[in-house]
Amino acid sequence: ENQVQGRLNVDSARSRAYAAYLQRQHDLFLTKMRQWIPEATVHHRYHVLLNGLALTVPAEKVELLASFPEVVEIFPIVEVFPESASPRARALPPLDVSHTLMGAEELWEAVGGRERAGLGIKIGIVDTGVDFDHPMLQDATLVPPPGFPKTNTSEGLANGKVIVAKVFQSVIDRQANLDARFRTAQDLNGHGTHVASCAAGNLIDLTGFPGARPVVISGVAPKAFLGSYRVCAPRCGLDSLLAGIEEAARDGMDVINISMGAPTNALLDRAAANAVSAGSVVVAAAGNDGPPPAETQNAAGGTVRSPANAQRVIAVGATTNAHQGAAASALGRVRLLEPPPPPELSELLGFRGLNGATPFPETALHAPLRDVDLIDNGVADGGGLACEPLPPGSLVGAIALIQRGQCTFAAKNQNAAMAGAIAVIFYNSEAGGDTFIAPGLGGAPLPALFLQRRTGLALKQFVDINEQAGRPPRVALERLDLPDETIVTLAIEPNHLADFSSRGPASSFAIKPDVVAPGLSSYAAVQDDDPRGDARFPVPPAVERDLQAPVYDPSGFAFRYGTSSAAPRVAGVAALLKQLRPSWTPDEIRSAILTTARRPPQLEARRVMDRGAGLVDMRAVARVLTTVDAPTHSFGAIRVRQTVTRRKTFTVKNHSTQLVTYRLSLAMTNTDPAVTATLNKTTFQVRPGGTGQFTLTLRIAASVAAGDWEGVISVSDDGTTIPGQLSIPFWVRTVR
């Protein structure tokens, strides 16, 4: 009686009665507590997703607070951060490229075309707010649903597109007595504006927008409503983030996107999971901490952050797009002067190094190009990385060609300088692939340029062949002949895992991330009113150091990257699937997105804890009519002293109107005779609207080595309800 169409109805008599009961219990507890801790201050109350309070109490009274029988757990209020990668690369490509990589056109067609994509669906953006005046976030053709718009300020910012304008300020900032103007629903930073536009920004032609790229872009679900919950005002606290998630669930958001996170936090994971139980699909950025080891590594060894850790949340990692772009002022080029190069090497573009002691040269540097591999390793086998001092005088007057990896760019640069080099050309490592970054030089002495891997390897081969033939190549390192503000697009290979994307397992040993989506390259909306971002209002120096870098461009559009940009794309996909299948539950929507994900060769070679189920495939999402109750499964970490057997039963639901015959197969993706997996059946039938089950049995012999083992179950039905096949990955860690 307190649910409507599978969603928690906070206005039902039962819900209101329970909320009133919790309020009374909170009041009784606070009256009792203040007799012993009169200094306690209440900042937030949680009644929907959590039963709790956000308090400040003197540090010496925390132990006393914990002694009250009503107190079950105490969590510190910590700061959380948006999941934008650090600004190593400044620019990346248009949204429409990522749409194509995910196969958006077919899902748009299934819901009536892009002009109807997302219509009637509400996506909550729990972030830094949105820029309500931005043209991507206004739509005069939309009429807010009954009960909207909703606000908790008197600013009147909500519009027909952004139907919620709320702000929640953390106790971290309340205690700092910051400028009252920070308590606004308006996005002062720009991060939330970018995220919102990736999920549901209007279709907009940027031709004629001063400073913008002349392209047509949109969010994944351009006709969806947006709810903005500003939880960074200006800093993001655990208490304000919890309040924003709870309010989004209370407001009935169909999808909630959280492009921020913290190291493993059980309370944050619990709130996000409860939002799923309340009827919202919750999508969260996996994080930008890359592979382990890392400072934020969890107890299971992964780097995925909360709330992406939560089992029923869709945790999203990031992949490369088909292009990267940058302003000409961020780029440089290498021209081979002699001997005559092949056409593909005549001019090579790359990203300039950042924060070096010497600016990138105003005029071209002409010099021999030397492969450091031949100097510090003796052979051109890729083993030379310039991480150790080079022979004195070995690079006098030359430009050094150095591969990325094993040590910092600053260390490589310094070693080249000590050997006499006048500049450095870096090229990407095998792990980094054909992407560009702007390498941080940390004050190192030489100007530098960074090339993608395939270009660097081709240049290396040319240098090595000619060096051995006694024709050392000469090159020119120079700026581009373009105005600084001109945006240049560079082609890269798509669908590679971004090196910054956080990896699993989750702290519970669950498979995370769940899926990946384009996040290395994101051209979308940003705030355009103040380049200072949150620092536009005066703050104490200690607070200013904690502020997030502004996401700003005077054109109102900019390139960004991070799992922050990947997650809202998947939130948009979830919104479209909710529009197409309105009766499906959040778990069924999650199943459809995960089990239909595809694994192109670049991702197939990765482990499941790197890329989850794979790249979101909107073509398959548009057609799938079968869901699985557990779209991935982890058997966890098992200490093996004798033969171990574990079983998992999966339930398959047929959402079609036809009798379906399902076929099953299984493959281990890394094999060992000591680890075997079997299925109890290879075919079974399910009636229309019905369910069926199958069981996976895992046997681990006592002789097994310590390690991680994984496999995948494939489900097909000759195309009746499944386009191609569904994939259900499973994983186990053996411990000796």
XYZ file of C-alpha atoms in Angstrom:
736
model
C 0.000 0.000 0.000
C 3.008 2.318 0.220
C 4.153 1.609 -3.356
C 2.913 2.867 -6.711
C 4.090 1.008 -9.830
C 6.987 -0.502 -7.900
C 8.112 2.827 -6.437
C 8.000 3.919 -2.819
C 5.085 6.303 -2.318
C 6.247 8.676 0.396
C 2.806 10.314 0.430
C 0.849 7.155 1.254
C -0.836 6.940 4.650
C 1.518 4.155 5.687
C 4.626 6.070 4.621
C 3.492 9.265 6.335
C 2.694 7.374 9.528
C 6.105 5.720 9.561
C 7.894 9.014 8.853
C 5.998 10.619 11.731
C 6.990 7.722 13.980
C 10.667 8.176 13.038
C 10.391 11.903 13.661
C 9.032 11.261 17.164
C 11.779 8.748 17.881
C 14.406 11.223 16.686
C 12.913 13.940 18.894
C 12.899 11.660 21.949
C 16.497 10.662 21.330
C 17.631 14.256 20.824
C 15.935 15.378 24.035
C 17.702 12.620 25.935
C 21.051 13.196 24.233
C 21.078 16.950 24.860
C 20.878 16.338 28.586
C 24.341 14.814 28.309
C 25.696 16.543 25.188
C 24.114 20.014 25.112
C 26.613 21.190 22.468
C 25.216 18.763 19.850
C 23.847 20.375 16.686
C 21.528 18.649 14.192
C 22.243 19.357 10.526
C 20.257 16.732 8.580
C 17.623 14.126 9.404
C 17.243 10.998 7.278
C 13.848 9.264 7.206
C 13.556 7.611 3.776
C 16.737 5.767 2.814
C 18.315 5.790 6.263
C 17.123 6.159 9.837
C 19.698 8.611 11.087
C 20.926 12.081 11.919
C 23.853 14.237 10.851
C 25.237 15.802 14.026
C 28.218 17.733 15.233
C 29.381 16.921 18.749
C 32.620 17.669 20.600
C 35.266 15.069 19.811
C 35.565 14.108 23.453
C 31.820 13.285 23.536
C 31.774 10.806 20.631
C 32.379 7.843 22.929
C 29.515 9.006 25.135
C 27.264 9.330 22.071
C 28.126 5.762 21.059
C 27.048 4.497 24.474
C 23.393 5.460 23.958
C 21.358 2.288 23.260
C 19.537 4.015 20.386
C 22.846 4.520 18.523
C 23.699 1.555 16.311
C 26.529 3.043 14.221
C 28.522 6.262 14.016
C 30.181 7.443 10.804
C 32.435 10.493 10.474
C 31.310 13.185 8.038
C 34.013 13.053 5.377
C 34.464 15.061 2.216
C 33.577 13.387 -1.091
C 34.708 14.417 -4.548
C 33.344 14.590 -8.099
C 34.810 11.841 -10.274
C 36.508 14.015 -12.890
C 40.035 12.937 -13.652
C 42.824 15.362 -12.857
C 43.344 17.902 -15.646
C 46.153 16.113 -17.482
C 44.383 16.401 -20.816
C 42.274 19.437 -21.459
C 40.010 18.464 -24.254
C 38.119 15.641 -25.848
C 35.407 14.984 -28.524
C 31.709 15.535 -29.132
C 28.926 13.632 -27.432
C 27.608 12.360 -30.743
C 30.726 10.224 -31.135
C 29.989 8.443 -27.868
C 26.342 7.960 -28.896
C 27.475 6.107 -32.009
C 29.914 3.939 -30.067
C 27.063 2.857 -27.782
C 24.593 2.313 -30.657
C 22.144 4.991 -29.529
C 20.182 5.296 -32.764
C 18.373 1.968 -32.373
C 17.227 2.674 -28.813
C 16.149 6.181 -29.813
C 14.135 4.661 -32.647
C 12.506 2.193 -30.244
C 11.134 5.056 -28.103
C 9.932 7.113 -31.067
C 13.096 8.890 -32.205
C 15.603 11.202 -30.574
C 12.961 13.947 -30.477
C 11.028 11.798 -27.942
C 13.958 10.108 -26.203
C 13.435 10.202 -22.445
C 10.017 11.863 -22.595
C 8.295 11.696 -19.208
C 11.267 10.145 -17.369
C 12.925 11.962 -14.452
C 16.709 11.799 -13.958
C 18.083 13.093 -10.666
C 21.575 14.627 -10.792
C 23.185 14.566 -7.343
C 26.177 16.801 -7.920
C 27.350 20.429 -7.858
C 24.002 21.691 -9.173
C 23.257 22.714 -12.755
C 23.376 25.965 -14.702
C 19.642 26.572 -15.096
C 20.238 29.209 -17.784
C 22.243 26.908 -20.037
C 20.584 26.277 -23.436
C 21.160 22.511 -23.113
C 19.170 22.555 -19.865
C 16.087 24.477 -21.002
C 13.193 23.172 -23.098
C 10.066 25.263 -23.616
C 8.228 22.268 -25.117
C 8.280 20.325 -21.832
C 5.586 20.693 -19.173
C 6.586 19.631 -15.632
C 4.601 16.683 -14.252
C 2.063 17.247 -11.445
C 3.714 18.319 -8.190
C 6.701 19.877 -9.948
C 8.766 22.030 -10.042
C 10.172 21.515 -6.551
C 12.677 23.730 -4.766
C 14.019 24.355 -1.272
C 15.151 27.939 -1.914
C 13.296 31.078 -2.976
C 15.436 31.560 -6.104
C 12.861 30.340 -8.630
C 15.498 28.585 -10.729
C 13.595 25.469 -11.824
C 12.195 25.408 -15.360
C 10.289 23.083 -17.680
C 13.374 20.922 -18.218
C 15.062 21.038 -14.799
C 12.079 20.431 -12.537
C 13.916 20.238 -9.198
C 16.264 22.922 -7.850
C 17.480 21.987 -4.370
C 20.637 22.572 -2.374
C 22.019 20.718 0.649
C 24.983 22.255 2.423
C 27.360 20.072 4.396
C 28.150 20.677 8.029
C 31.746 21.043 6.804
C 30.753 24.354 5.211
C 28.155 25.379 7.784
C 30.786 25.290 10.488
C 33.114 27.381 8.325
C 30.532 30.217 8.259
C 30.928 30.701 4.530
C 29.365 33.419 2.413
C 25.572 32.944 2.358
C 25.618 33.090 -1.446
C 27.013 29.543 -1.519
C 23.597 28.295 -0.429
C 22.228 28.394 -3.953
C 20.897 25.649 -6.203
C 22.841 27.206 -9.107
C 25.965 25.362 -10.252
C 28.921 27.592 -9.438
C 31.471 24.945 -10.430
C 30.252 23.446 -13.733
C 30.733 19.743 -12.987
C 27.032 19.048 -12.441
C 26.114 21.016 -15.560
C 28.396 18.802 -17.634
C 27.023 15.626 -16.046
C 23.392 16.689 -16.533
C 23.951 17.537 -20.195
C 25.609 14.154 -20.848
C 22.557 12.381 -19.445
C 19.726 14.501 -20.824
C 20.952 17.701 -22.454
C 18.805 19.116 -25.256
C 19.630 18.493 -28.891
C 21.496 21.640 -29.884
C 23.360 22.895 -32.962
C 26.471 24.744 -31.823
C 27.130 26.339 -35.197
C 27.379 30.044 -34.504
C 28.096 29.695 -30.772
C 31.232 31.807 -30.250
C 34.128 29.615 -29.184
C 32.187 26.337 -29.417
C 32.820 23.517 -31.863
C 30.470 23.648 -34.878
C 28.767 20.331 -34.071
C 25.310 19.076 -33.145
C 25.195 17.445 -29.711
C 22.683 16.142 -27.195
C 22.471 14.061 -24.077
C 21.581 10.378 -24.297
C 17.959 11.061 -23.245
C 17.443 14.640 -24.484
C 13.732 14.863 -23.656
C 14.003 13.573 -20.089
C 13.287 15.816 -17.123
C 16.165 16.620 -14.790
C 16.160 17.028 -11.032
C 19.124 18.961 -9.650
C 20.321 18.213 -6.112
C 23.281 20.429 -5.292
C 25.261 18.676 -2.551
C 28.550 20.548 -3.014
C 27.920 24.039 -1.669
C 30.808 24.508 -2.218
C 32.386 21.384 -0.699
C 30.804 17.953 -0.889
C 30.234 16.244 2.451
C 28.968 12.774 3.238
C 26.024 14.319 5.094
C 24.935 16.531 2.183
C 25.436 13.730 -0.349
C 23.220 11.418 1.701
C 20.617 14.179 1.974
C 20.652 14.712 -1.797
C 20.273 11.009 -2.599
C 17.420 10.692 -0.106
C 15.653 13.740 -1.524
C 15.980 12.429 -5.091
C 14.338 9.174 -3.994
C 11.653 11.103 -2.088
C 10.928 13.177 -5.211
C 10.412 10.009 -7.266
C 13.351 10.287 -9.648
C 13.243 7.307 -12.028
C 17.029 7.356 -12.346
C 19.572 8.873 -9.958
C 23.078 9.664 -11.199
C 25.927 10.097 -8.711
C 29.159 11.183 -10.409
C 31.073 11.518 -7.171
C 32.305 9.197 -4.501
C 34.450 8.401 -1.518
C 36.691 5.534 -0.455
C 34.620 2.577 0.697
C 31.812 3.887 2.875
C 29.178 1.450 4.136
C 26.649 4.182 4.901
C 26.851 5.658 1.416
C 26.547 2.202 -0.157
C 23.531 1.443 2.038
C 21.748 4.661 1.102
C 22.283 4.047 -2.614
C 21.083 0.444 -2.338
C 17.996 1.601 -0.441
C 17.277 4.117 -3.198
C 17.119 1.140 -5.577
C 14.702 -0.581 -3.196
C 12.625 2.611 -3.229
C 12.236 2.274 -7.014
C 15.052 4.346 -8.552
C 17.725 3.052 -10.898
C 20.968 4.296 -9.325
C 24.025 4.869 -11.514
C 27.387 5.838 -10.007
C 30.829 6.691 -11.339
C 33.295 3.928 -10.467
C 36.083 6.399 -9.705
C 39.285 7.679 -11.278
C 41.880 5.899 -9.165
C 43.026 3.483 -11.877
C 44.310 -0.004 -11.148
C 45.653 -1.047 -7.761
C 47.827 -0.407 -5.894
C 46.387 2.980 -4.990
C 45.911 5.077 -1.884
C 42.163 4.435 -2.009
C 42.479 0.655 -2.399
C 39.746 -1.205 -0.506
C 40.044 -4.314 1.650
C 39.469 -6.553 -1.385
C 42.217 -4.823 -3.367
C 40.001 -2.799 -5.719
C 39.841 0.945 -6.256
C 36.111 1.337 -7.000
C 34.580 4.008 -4.780
C 31.334 4.242 -2.860
C 28.468 4.329 -3.724
C 29.543 2.441 -6.872
C 30.551 -0.333 -4.449
C 26.898 -1.106 -3.693
C 25.717 -4.373 -5.246
C 22.502 -3.105 -6.904
C 23.978 0.184 -8.116
C 25.206 0.341 -11.728
C 28.908 1.179 -11.336
C 30.346 2.702 -14.507
C 33.958 2.717 -15.647
C 35.322 4.727 -18.571
C 36.518 3.900 -22.081
C 38.143 5.928 -24.821
C 36.152 7.755 -27.455
C 37.033 7.958 -31.165
C 38.697 11.365 -30.889
C 40.449 13.683 -28.531
C 40.397 17.392 -29.034
C 42.222 20.344 -27.598
C 42.792 24.015 -28.131
C 45.785 24.701 -30.345
C 47.461 26.320 -27.337
C 47.615 22.885 -25.651
C 49.184 21.135 -28.647
C 52.474 20.973 -30.492
C 53.883 19.071 -33.426
C 56.946 17.190 -34.587
C 58.117 17.564 -38.189
C 60.722 15.148 -39.521
C 63.260 17.155 -41.499
C 65.762 14.525 -42.633
C 66.039 11.910 -43.930
C 62.765 12.243 -45.889
C 60.018 10.510 -43.881
C 57.064 8.461 -45.134
C 53.888 10.589 -45.509
C 52.318 9.306 -42.285
C 55.278 10.640 -40.278
C 55.667 14.008 -41.956
C 53.746 15.836 -39.200
C 52.830 14.408 -35.795
C 50.573 16.218 -33.325
C 50.675 15.791 -29.575
C 49.892 17.374 -26.221
C 52.364 19.739 -24.601
C 53.741 19.016 -21.157
C 52.295 20.964 -18.235
C 54.005 22.810 -15.393
C 57.545 22.523 -16.679
C 60.300 24.959 -15.802
C 60.724 25.921 -19.477
C 57.750 26.991 -21.628
C 57.048 25.236 -24.897
C 59.291 26.975 -27.463
C 57.919 30.042 -29.236
C 60.023 29.206 -32.292
C 60.815 25.776 -33.671
C 63.578 23.695 -32.077
C 65.665 21.931 -34.754
C 67.723 19.051 -33.397
C 68.638 15.369 -33.786
C 66.052 12.943 -32.391
C 67.548 10.176 -30.231
C 65.742 7.062 -28.994
C 66.613 6.691 -25.314
C 65.989 2.957 -25.703
C 69.283 2.713 -27.617
C 71.102 4.705 -24.961
C 70.046 3.248 -21.620
C 69.144 -0.238 -22.845
C 71.462 -0.775 -25.797
C 68.795 -2.287 -28.063
C 65.508 -1.045 -29.461
C 63.361 -3.479 -27.467
C 61.245 -1.011 -25.518
C 63.042 -1.683 -22.264
C 64.618 1.755 -22.010
C 62.389 4.144 -20.085
C 64.886 6.762 -18.849
C 63.964 6.071 -15.251
C 67.639 5.842 -14.277
C 70.425 8.381 -14.958
C 71.655 8.258 -18.558
C 75.327 8.298 -19.595
C 76.701 11.845 -19.275
C 76.737 13.670 -22.609
C 74.743 10.946 -24.396
C 71.999 13.377 -25.484
C 73.882 16.646 -25.933
C 71.909 18.971 -28.212
C 69.326 16.277 -29.004
C 65.605 15.777 -28.469
C 64.997 12.579 -26.483
C 62.312 10.042 -27.481
C 61.079 8.283 -24.315
C 58.310 5.785 -23.618
C 55.847 6.403 -20.789
C 55.954 4.063 -17.805
C 57.539 2.934 -14.496
C 58.460 6.405 -13.234
C 57.166 9.962 -13.458
C 57.412 12.200 -16.491
C 59.364 14.618 -14.327
C 61.998 11.969 -13.530
C 62.384 11.018 -17.196
C 62.628 14.671 -18.176
C 65.255 15.355 -15.511
C 67.372 12.367 -16.574
C 67.245 13.484 -20.212
C 68.286 16.997 -19.211
C 71.226 15.694 -17.178
C 72.395 13.813 -20.295
C 72.315 17.041 -22.332
C 68.934 16.877 -24.109
C 67.166 20.112 -25.064
C 63.594 18.704 -25.199
C 61.647 15.470 -24.749
C 59.076 13.650 -26.858
C 57.103 11.114 -24.810
C 54.972 8.380 -26.348
C 52.316 6.353 -24.589
C 52.833 2.991 -22.932
C 51.119 -0.230 -23.958
C 48.708 0.209 -21.051
C 47.919 3.794 -22.076
C 47.432 2.858 -25.734
C 46.502 5.319 -28.451
C 45.293 8.082 -26.173
C 46.811 11.452 -25.432
C 47.518 13.105 -22.121
C 49.201 16.365 -21.242
C 52.073 15.045 -19.106
C 52.656 16.766 -15.805
C 56.307 17.822 -15.647
C 56.393 18.931 -12.024
C 58.895 21.708 -12.661
C 61.283 19.553 -14.736
C 63.604 21.591 -16.967
C 62.812 20.578 -20.570
C 59.824 21.360 -22.806
C 57.942 18.200 -23.775
C 55.374 16.812 -26.188
C 53.280 13.651 -25.732
C 52.334 11.337 -28.643
C 49.889 8.443 -28.785
C 51.427 4.982 -28.795
C 51.054 3.941 -32.431
C 52.559 7.230 -33.603
C 55.370 6.974 -31.080
C 56.211 3.414 -32.112
C 56.250 4.362 -35.801
C 58.529 7.297 -35.026
C 60.745 5.065 -32.890
C 61.091 2.532 -35.712
C 62.032 5.294 -38.177
C 64.636 6.680 -35.774
C 66.142 3.279 -34.990
C 66.433 2.181 -38.634
C 68.088 5.417 -39.681
C 70.308 5.568 -36.594
C 71.682 2.129 -37.380
C 72.210 3.173 -41.018
C 74.251 6.177 -39.914
C 71.533 8.705 -40.783
C 70.394 10.111 -37.428
C 67.067 11.871 -38.040
C 66.616 15.580 -37.428
C 63.267 17.011 -36.394
C 61.537 20.296 -35.664
C 59.544 20.613 -32.434
C 57.135 23.537 -32.746
C 53.777 25.149 -32.033
C 50.805 24.855 -34.412
C 50.206 27.560 -37.012
C 46.741 28.271 -35.622
C 45.162 30.786 -33.249
C 45.474 29.540 -29.674
C 41.709 29.165 -29.181
C 41.211 26.968 -32.279
C 39.999 23.498 -31.276
C 41.805 20.657 -33.025
C 40.431 17.108 -33.088
C 42.843 14.174 -32.981
C 41.762 10.649 -33.940
C 42.312 7.847 -31.431
C 41.169 4.233 -31.280
C 37.908 3.933 -29.320
C 36.761 1.334 -26.793
C 39.994 1.001 -24.840
C 39.701 1.043 -21.075
C 40.732 4.463 -19.783
C 43.860 4.132 -17.683
C 42.341 6.223 -14.869
C 39.166 4.101 -14.608
C 38.869 2.461 -11.167
C 39.031 -1.322 -10.959
C 37.358 -4.006 -8.891
C 36.649 -5.912 -6.869
C 34.270 -3.992 -4.652
C 35.000 -4.031 -0.944
C 32.518 -6.936 -0.674
C 34.421 -8.810 -3.448
C 31.487 -8.170 -5.818
C 32.240 -7.686 -9.517
C 32.731 -3.967 -10.142
C 32.602 -1.914 -12.288
C 29.388 -3.267 -13.799
C 29.823 -1.742 -17.265
C 31.937 0.836 -19.060
C 31.002 3.737 -21.332
C 32.845 6.561 -23.119
C 34.346 8.834 -20.490
C 37.778 9.788 -21.771
C 36.171 12.108 -24.299
C 33.215 14.275 -23.408
C 32.247 17.524 -25.098
C 29.223 18.941 -23.329
C 27.829 21.835 -21.325
C 29.745 23.668 -18.586
C 29.111 26.861 -16.649
C 30.034 30.012 -18.544
C 29.503 32.779 -16.005
C 32.723 32.834 -13.944
C 36.132 31.235 -14.565
C 36.774 31.255 -10.812
C 34.049 28.678 -10.226
C 33.231 28.305 -6.525
C 36.048 30.715 -5.666
C 33.979 33.637 -7.021
C 32.884 34.279 -3.427
C 35.449 34.952 -0.701
C 36.522 31.928 1.348
C 39.277 31.339 3.909
C 42.531 29.981 2.398
C 42.010 26.584 4.047
C 38.629 26.251 2.321
C 39.893 27.543 -1.026
C 42.471 24.751 -1.119
C 39.629 22.214 -0.902
C 37.520 23.676 -3.711
C 37.136 21.689 -6.906
C 38.720 23.081 -10.063
C 36.110 25.035 -12.049
C 34.515 23.379 -15.074
C 34.219 26.539 -17.134
C 34.422 27.817 -20.668
C 33.167 31.171 -21.989
C 31.386 29.330 -24.817
C 29.397 27.257 -22.309
C 30.830 24.018 -23.730
C 34.067 22.232 -22.949
C 35.901 18.945 -23.070
C 36.070 16.865 -19.889
C 37.027 13.371 -18.943
C 36.533 10.964 -16.074
C 34.075 8.312 -14.971
C 31.931 11.344 -14.053
C 31.222 11.672 -17.775
C 30.706 7.943 -18.383
C 28.116 7.425 -15.626
C 25.493 9.940 -16.862
C 25.581 8.356 -20.302
C 24.520 5.089 -18.690
C 21.952 6.986 -16.611
C 20.541 8.228 -19.916
C 20.416 4.653 -21.226
C 18.560 3.558 -18.077
C 16.067 6.397 -18.585
C 15.391 5.318 -22.170
C 14.912 1.707 -21.101
C 12.516 2.842 -18.364
C 10.601 4.757 -21.032
C 10.533 1.692 -23.298
C 9.707 -0.815 -20.510
C 7.867 1.236 -17.854
C 6.886 -1.803 -15.774
C 10.455 -3.074 -15.385
C 12.056 -2.788 -11.962
C 15.431 -1.117 -11.329
C 17.014 -4.569 -11.002
C 15.551 -5.676 -14.348
C 16.830 -2.510 -16.026
C 20.265 -3.127 -14.516
C 20.163 -6.721 -15.766
C 19.299 -5.664 -19.315
C 22.130 -3.120 -19.433
C 24.736 -5.491 -17.978
C 23.908 -8.744 -19.747
C 23.722 -7.150 -23.214
C 27.023 -5.255 -22.883
C 29.487 -6.051 -25.632
C 33.198 -6.683 -25.446
C 35.086 -5.500 -28.522
C 38.630 -6.891 -28.816
C 40.093 -3.985 -26.849
C 37.919 -4.951 -23.863
C 37.750 -8.720 -24.361
C 41.416 -8.922 -23.414
C 40.694 -7.201 -20.094
C 39.697 -8.928 -16.874
C 36.143 -8.663 -15.588
C 37.308 -6.570 -12.627
C 38.670 -4.013 -15.105
C 35.696 -3.566 -17.450
C 32.800 -5.390 -15.790
C 30.337 -6.896 -18.253
C 31.643 -4.652 -21.042
C 30.657 -1.604 -23.093
C 27.002 -0.559 -22.934
C 25.236 -1.660 -26.134
C 22.106 0.405 -26.738
C 21.234 -1.627 -29.843
C 20.865 -4.776 -27.769
C 19.174 -2.935 -24.889
C 16.468 -1.833 -27.332
C 15.564 -5.430 -28.199
C 16.191 -7.573 -25.131
C 13.131 -9.099 -23.438
C 14.898 -11.461 -21.043
C 16.373 -10.482 -17.686
C 18.388 -12.362 -15.075
C 18.118 -11.797 -11.340
C 21.925 -11.814 -10.963
C 23.573 -10.348 -14.090
C 27.013 -10.954 -12.547
C 28.121 -13.165 -9.683
C 31.137 -13.222 -7.411
C 31.843 -16.248 -5.249
C 34.080 -13.968 -3.193
C 37.418 -14.889 -1.670
C 37.706 -18.537 -0.626
C 40.499 -19.941 1.505
C 41.169 -23.396 0.087
C 42.468 -26.182 2.315
C 40.450 -29.003 0.765
C 38.156 -29.410 -2.227
C 35.531 -26.660 -2.181
C 32.155 -26.655 -3.940
C 30.008 -23.551 -4.380
C 26.691 -23.165 -6.203
C 24.682 -20.248 -7.514
C 21.142 -20.505 -8.904
C 20.076 -17.894 -11.456
C 16.473 -16.959 -12.251
C 15.645 -15.969 -15.828
C 12.482 -14.004 -16.641
C 10.807 -14.067 -20.056
C 9.139 -10.679 -20.609
C 7.795 -11.628 -24.033
C 4.444 -13.069 -25.115
C 6.060 -16.201 -26.569
C 7.242 -19.531 -25.205
C 11.039 -19.279 -25.233
C 13.649 -22.034 -25.397
C 16.884 -20.885 -23.796
C 20.298 -22.384 -24.540
C 23.209 -22.144 -22.116
C 26.956 -22.456 -22.510
C 29.889 -21.730 -20.238
C 33.533 -20.834 -20.694
C 36.331 -20.121 -18.250
C 38.379 -17.165 -19.445
C 41.442 -18.240 -17.482
C 41.790 -21.958 -16.976
C 43.304 -24.285 -14.423
C 42.436 -27.971 -13.950
C 41.967 -27.210 -10.265
C 39.055 -24.829 -10.992
C 36.057 -26.231 -12.870
C 32.624 -24.755 -13.526
C 29.559 -26.628 -14.776
C 25.873 -25.927 -15.451
C 23.056 -28.257 -14.429
C 21.351 -27.894 -17.822
C 22.032 -26.668 -21.335
C 18.451 -25.894 -22.432
C 15.170 -25.019 -20.750
C 11.870 -23.413 -21.675
C 10.027 -20.502 -20.057
C 6.410 -19.587 -20.731
C 5.363 -16.004 -21.584
C 5.831 -13.774 -18.549
C 7.265 -16.683 -16.564
C 10.588 -17.558 -14.992
C 13.032 -20.439 -15.136
C 16.193 -21.355 -13.285
C 19.599 -22.900 -13.815
C 22.484 -23.556 -11.434
C 26.200 -22.906 -11.765
C 28.481 -25.214 -9.758
C 32.070 -24.217 -9.032
C 34.543 -26.827 -7.791
C 37.984 -25.871 -6.534
C 40.549 -28.582 -5.859
C 42.856 -28.410 -2.862
C 45.830 -28.111 -5.243
C 44.688 -24.750 -6.631
C 47.120 -21.854 -6.598
C 46.216 -18.508 -5.101
C 44.704 -16.256 -7.739
C 41.637 -14.789 -9.418
C 39.537 -16.994 -11.691
C 36.696 -15.968 -13.947
C 34.309 -17.228 -16.564
C 31.159 -16.296 -18.422
C 27.769 -17.958 -18.910
C 26.141 -17.309 -22.292
C 22.354 -17.402 -22.732
C 20.715 -17.412 -26.177
C 17.302 -18.150 -27.686
C 17.754 -17.873 -31.478
C 16.833 -14.195 -31.337
C 13.360 -14.611 -29.850
C 13.981 -12.297 -26.888
C 17.764 -11.980 -26.907
C 19.731 -10.136 -29.614
C 22.763 -12.389 -29.982
C 23.400 -13.615 -26.462
C 23.319 -12.523 -22.855
C 26.581 -12.773 -20.926
C 26.752 -13.400 -17.181
C 30.316 -13.121 -15.858
C 31.351 -14.885 -12.651
C 34.515 -14.625 -10.567
C 36.265 -16.149 -7.575
C 39.473 -15.466 -5.670
C 41.352 -18.397 -4.184
C 43.460 -17.772 -1.106
C 46.049 -20.185 0.284
